[in-house]
PDB file of C-alpha atoms in Angstrom:
ATOM      1  CA  MET A 439      24.321 -15.896  -9.723  1.00 77.00           C
ATOM      2  CA  SER A 440      26.924 -13.293 -10.725  1.00 86.00           C
ATOM      3  CA  TRP A 441      24.640 -12.172 -13.582  1.00 86.00           C
ATOM      4  CA  PHE A 442      21.929 -11.420 -11.029  1.00 82.00           C
ATOM      5  CA  LYS A 443      24.303  -9.440  -8.826  1.00 85.00           C
ATOM      6  CA  ASN A 444      25.503  -7.532 -11.902  1.00 85.00           C
ATOM      7  CA  TYR A 445      21.860  -6.810 -12.814  1.00 84.00           C
ATOM      8  CA  LEU A 446      21.215  -5.106  -9.461  1.00 84.00           C
ATOM      9  CA  THR A 447      24.540  -3.403  -8.667  1.00 88.00           C
ATOM     10  CA  ASN A 448      26.700  -0.640 -10.087  1.00 88.00           C
ATOM     11  CA  ARG A 449      23.747   1.172 -11.621  1.00 89.00           C
ATOM     12  CA  LYS A 450      23.728   4.938 -12.114  1.00 91.00           C
ATOM     13  CA  GLN A 451      21.198   7.608 -12.961  1.00 90.00           C
ATOM     14  CA  PHE A 452      20.989  11.215 -14.029  1.00 91.00           C
ATOM     15  CA  ILE A 453      18.296  13.620 -15.138  1.00 92.00           C
ATOM     16  CA  VAL A 454      18.142  15.852 -18.198  1.00 94.00           C
ATOM     17  CA  LEU A 455      15.671  18.731 -18.190  1.00 94.00           C
ATOM     18  CA  ALA A 456      15.786  21.084 -21.156  1.00 93.00           C
ATOM     19  CA  ASP A 457      19.496  21.975 -21.428  1.00 92.00           C
ATOM     20  CA  ALA A 458      20.352  21.127 -17.804  1.00 95.00           C
ATOM     21  CA  LYS A 459      21.883  17.821 -16.694  1.00 94.00           C
ATOM     22  CA  SER A 460      22.201  16.548 -13.150  1.00 94.00           C
ATOM     23  CA  ASP A 461      25.257  14.846 -11.730  1.00 94.00           C
ATOM     24  CA  ILE A 462      25.509  11.093 -12.208  1.00 95.00           C
ATOM     25  CA  LEU A 463      24.496   9.339  -8.985  1.00 93.00           C
ATOM     26  CA  ASP A 464      24.676   5.739  -7.802  1.00 93.00           C
ATOM     27  CA  ILE A 465      21.408   3.830  -7.441  1.00 89.00           C
ATOM     28  CA  THR A 466      21.588   2.012  -4.100  1.00 87.00           C
ATOM     29  CA  CYS A 467      18.242   0.217  -4.074  1.00 84.00           C
ATOM     30  CA  GLY A 468      15.399  -0.795  -6.342  1.00 82.00           C
ATOM     31  CA  VAL A 469      15.188  -2.546  -9.679  1.00 81.00           C
ATOM     32  CA  PRO A 470      15.234  -1.089 -13.179  1.00 80.00           C
ATOM     33  CA  GLN A 471      11.726   0.115 -14.009  1.00 78.00           C
ATOM     34  CA  GLY A 472      10.240  -1.402 -17.119  1.00 83.00           C
ATOM     35  CA  SER A 473      12.502  -4.421 -16.854  1.00 85.00           C
ATOM     36  CA  ILE A 474      11.334  -7.986 -17.384  1.00 87.00           C
ATOM     37  CA  LEU A 475      12.428  -9.002 -13.880  1.00 87.00           C
ATOM     38  CA  GLY A 476      11.044  -5.876 -12.155  1.00 85.00           C
ATOM     39  CA  PRO A 477       7.534  -7.178 -11.311  1.00 85.00           C
ATOM     40  CA  LEU A 478       8.826 -10.537 -10.049  1.00 87.00           C
ATOM     41  CA  LEU A 479      11.527  -8.909  -7.920  1.00 87.00           C
ATOM     42  CA  PHE A 480       8.960  -6.484  -6.490  1.00 85.00           C
ATOM     43  CA  LEU A 481       6.684  -9.387  -5.487  1.00 85.00           C
ATOM     44  CA  ILE A 482       9.595 -11.171  -3.834  1.00 87.00           C
ATOM     45  CA  TYR A 483      10.548  -7.936  -2.068  1.00 86.00           C
ATOM     46  CA  VAL A 484       7.073  -7.356  -0.583  1.00 88.00           C
ATOM     47  CA  ASN A 485       6.363 -11.049   0.100  1.00 87.00           C
ATOM     48  CA  ASP A 486       6.590 -10.647   3.900  1.00 90.00           C
ATOM     49  CA  ILE A 487       4.201  -7.676   4.162  1.00 91.00           C
ATOM     50  CA  GLN A 488       1.388  -9.874   5.522  1.00 88.00           C
ATOM     51  CA  ASN A 489       3.534 -10.664   8.575  1.00 90.00           C
ATOM     52  CA  CYS A 490       2.907  -7.147   9.876  1.00 88.00           C
ATOM     53  CA  ALA A 491      -0.891  -7.368   9.550  1.00 84.00           C
ATOM     54  CA  CYS A 492      -1.793 -10.715  11.074  1.00 81.00           C
ATOM     55  CA  GLU A 493      -5.131  -9.493  12.470  1.00 81.00           C
ATOM     56  CA  ALA A 494      -6.494  -8.513   9.061  1.00 84.00           C
ATOM     57  CA  LYS A 495      -6.778  -9.768   5.526  1.00 88.00           C
ATOM     58  CA  LEU A 496      -4.180  -8.156   3.311  1.00 88.00           C
ATOM     59  CA  LYS A 497      -4.633  -8.402  -0.449  1.00 87.00           C
ATOM     60  CA  LEU A 498      -2.004  -7.305  -2.953  1.00 84.00           C
ATOM     61  CA  PHE A 499      -2.366  -6.710  -6.658  1.00 81.00           C
ATOM     62  CA  ALA A 500       0.733  -5.340  -8.392  1.00 74.00           C
ATOM     63  CA  ASP A 501       1.659  -2.356  -6.204  1.00 75.00           C
ATOM     64  CA  ASP A 502      -1.836  -1.877  -4.718  1.00 83.00           C
ATOM     65  CA  THR A 503      -2.296  -2.948  -1.114  1.00 86.00           C
ATOM     66  CA  ASN A 504      -5.781  -3.522   0.319  1.00 88.00           C
ATOM     67  CA  LEU A 505      -6.380  -4.082   4.016  1.00 89.00           C
ATOM     68  CA  PHE A 506      -9.636  -5.696   5.154  1.00 90.00           C
ATOM     69  CA  VAL A 507     -10.375  -5.239   8.868  1.00 90.00           C
ATOM     70  CA  PHE A 508     -13.342  -6.717  10.713  1.00 86.00           C
ATOM     71  CA  GLY A 509     -14.889  -5.857  14.079  1.00 84.00           C
ATOM     72  CA  LYS A 510     -18.123  -5.929  16.058  1.00 84.00           C
ATOM     73  CA  SER A 511     -18.455  -2.130  15.964  1.00 81.00           C
ATOM     74  CA  PHE A 512     -17.089   0.750  13.952  1.00 81.00           C
ATOM     75  CA  SER A 513     -15.197   1.915  17.038  1.00 83.00           C
ATOM     76  CA  GLU A 514     -13.479  -1.462  17.499  1.00 86.00           C
ATOM     77  CA  THR A 515     -12.699  -1.671  13.791  1.00 86.00           C
ATOM     78  CA  SER A 516     -11.315   1.879  13.783  1.00 88.00           C
ATOM     79  CA  THR A 517      -8.971   1.101  16.697  1.00 89.00           C
ATOM     80  CA  LYS A 518      -7.788  -2.108  15.030  1.00 91.00           C
ATOM     81  CA  SER A 519      -7.374  -0.343  11.705  1.00 91.00           C
ATOM     82  CA  ASN A 520      -5.226   2.439  13.167  1.00 92.00           C
ATOM     83  CA  SER A 521      -2.975  -0.097  14.858  1.00 92.00           C
ATOM     84  CA  LEU A 522      -2.615  -2.073  11.621  1.00 92.00           C
ATOM     85  CA  LEU A 523      -2.013   1.079   9.561  1.00 91.00           C
ATOM     86  CA  SER A 524       0.743   2.050  11.984  1.00 92.00           C
ATOM     87  CA  ASP A 525       2.334  -1.399  11.627  1.00 92.00           C
ATOM     88  CA  LEU A 526       2.041  -1.252   7.835  1.00 91.00           C
ATOM     89  CA  ASN A 527       3.562   2.212   7.744  1.00 91.00           C
ATOM     90  CA  LYS A 528       6.528   0.972   9.810  1.00 92.00           C
ATOM     91  CA  TRP A 529       6.949  -1.911   7.366  1.00 93.00           C
ATOM     92  CA  PHE A 530       6.867   0.493   4.397  1.00 91.00           C
ATOM     93  CA  LEU A 531       9.506   2.724   6.004  1.00 91.00           C
ATOM     94  CA  ALA A 532      11.740  -0.217   6.960  1.00 92.00           C
ATOM     95  CA  ASN A 533      11.559  -1.454   3.362  1.00 91.00           C
ATOM     96  CA  LYS A 534      12.223   1.969   1.817  1.00 89.00           C
ATOM     97  CA  LEU A 535       8.755   2.173   0.299  1.00 88.00           C
ATOM     98  CA  SER A 536       6.254   4.991   0.640  1.00 83.00           C
ATOM     99  CA  LEU A 537       2.533   4.963   1.156  1.00 83.00           C
ATOM    100  CA  ASN A 538       0.735   7.647  -0.857  1.00 86.00           C
ATOM    101  CA  ILE A 539      -1.744   9.170   1.610  1.00 88.00           C
ATOM    102  CA  GLU A 540      -3.454  11.027  -1.282  1.00 89.00           C
ATOM    103  CA  LYS A 541      -4.387   7.699  -2.893  1.00 87.00           C
ATOM    104  CA  THR A 542      -5.258   6.017   0.405  1.00 89.00           C
ATOM    105  CA  CYS A 543      -8.894   5.796   1.461  1.00 88.00           C
ATOM    106  CA  TYR A 544     -11.293   3.523   3.301  1.00 88.00           C
ATOM    107  CA  SER A 545     -14.882   2.341   3.064  1.00 86.00           C
ATOM    108  CA  SER A 546     -17.046   0.910   5.806  1.00 84.00           C
ATOM    109  CA  PHE A 547     -19.608  -1.851   5.529  1.00 79.00           C
ATOM    110  CA  SER A 548     -22.077  -3.183   8.066  1.00 76.00           C
ATOM    111  CA  ASN A 549     -24.679  -5.937   8.049  1.00 74.00           C
ATOM    112  CA  ASP A 550     -26.618  -4.134  10.801  1.00 69.00           C
ATOM    113  CA  PRO A 551     -28.858  -1.453   9.254  1.00 64.00           C
ATOM    114  CA  SER A 552     -29.133   0.403  12.579  1.00 63.00           C
ATOM    115  CA  ASN A 553     -25.425   1.295  12.648  1.00 58.00           C
ATOM    116  CA  SER A 554     -24.607   1.316   8.950  1.00 54.00           C
ATOM    117  CA  LYS A 555     -24.218   5.116   8.920  1.00 57.00           C
ATOM    118  CA  ASP A 556     -22.527   5.540  12.336  1.00 62.00           C
ATOM    119  CA  TYR A 557     -19.226   6.721  10.907  1.00 63.00           C
ATOM    120  CA  SER A 558     -18.555   9.143  13.787  1.00 61.00           C
ATOM    121  CA  SER A 559     -16.358   6.606  15.599  1.00 65.00           C
ATOM    122  CA  ILE A 560     -14.090   6.125  12.582  1.00 80.00           C
ATOM    123  CA  ASP A 561     -10.964   8.275  12.581  1.00 83.00           C
ATOM    124  CA  LEU A 562      -8.167   6.643  10.602  1.00 89.00           C
ATOM    125  CA  LYS A 563      -4.698   8.192  10.485  1.00 89.00           C
ATOM    126  CA  ILE A 564      -1.297   7.443   9.022  1.00 90.00           C
ATOM    127  CA  ASN A 565       1.479   9.489  10.646  1.00 85.00           C
ATOM    128  CA  ALA A 566      -1.129  11.944  11.997  1.00 86.00           C
ATOM    129  CA  ALA A 567      -2.553  12.472   8.484  1.00 89.00           C
ATOM    130  CA  ASN A 568      -6.247  11.692   8.097  1.00 90.00           C
ATOM    131  CA  VAL A 569      -7.218   8.868   5.780  1.00 91.00           C
ATOM    132  CA  LYS A 570     -10.204   9.952   3.704  1.00 90.00           C
ATOM    133  CA  MET A 571     -13.444   8.006   3.646  1.00 88.00           C
ATOM    134  CA  CYS A 572     -14.855   7.014   0.250  1.00 87.00           C
ATOM    135  CA  ASP A 573     -18.470   6.100  -0.474  1.00 84.00           C
ATOM    136  CA  SER A 574     -17.250   3.802  -3.237  1.00 86.00           C
ATOM    137  CA  VAL A 575     -13.955   2.168  -4.190  1.00 85.00           C
ATOM    138  CA  LYS A 576     -12.655   0.340  -7.218  1.00 85.00           C
ATOM    139  CA  TYR A 577     -11.319  -3.096  -6.290  1.00 84.00           C
ATOM    140  CA  LEU A 578      -9.846  -5.245  -9.060  1.00 84.00           C
ATOM    141  CA  GLY A 579     -11.890  -3.373 -11.660  1.00 86.00           C
ATOM    142  CA  VAL A 580     -15.200  -3.599  -9.777  1.00 88.00           C
ATOM    143  CA  TRP A 581     -16.780  -0.555  -8.137  1.00 89.00           C
ATOM    144  CA  ILE A 582     -18.151  -1.298  -4.656  1.00 87.00           C
ATOM    145  CA  ASP A 583     -20.117   1.265  -2.660  1.00 84.00           C
ATOM    146  CA  ASP A 584     -20.742   1.462   1.086  1.00 78.00           C
ATOM    147  CA  LYS A 585     -24.104  -0.309   0.595  1.00 76.00           C
ATOM    148  CA  LEU A 586     -22.368  -3.190  -1.237  1.00 78.00           C
ATOM    149  CA  ASN A 587     -24.237  -2.354  -4.462  1.00 73.00           C
TER     150      ASN A 587
END
């Protein structure tokens, strides 16, 4: 196991931009990007993420995280979603990862045509930042719209 420890410790980095060079700094966390072991180590690292979202279905693909939340009304689902997003955000912070709010969005689906457009009760936030609503999302290469077309 000493080879593994050597792989992850005593690493350094610096930046060169035009003629300027930064100081050499120690890398204290993470794995070498582009490495053979990088994807596997990332999956091991995030393996416990579903423990913070027990009331929802959490699906991971590479570094994309999808949260599926169900409820009897948009209001109930919005409340649940905000609680779960808060828990997920705490997990990300505790694990020194960041959630890109610019790439984060949600879609809503309903099997009841009478409330399928009642989005007024949905107000999702991460650290007081609004999560944008999308009419369609790409999930594993398939585009899905809010009408499930």
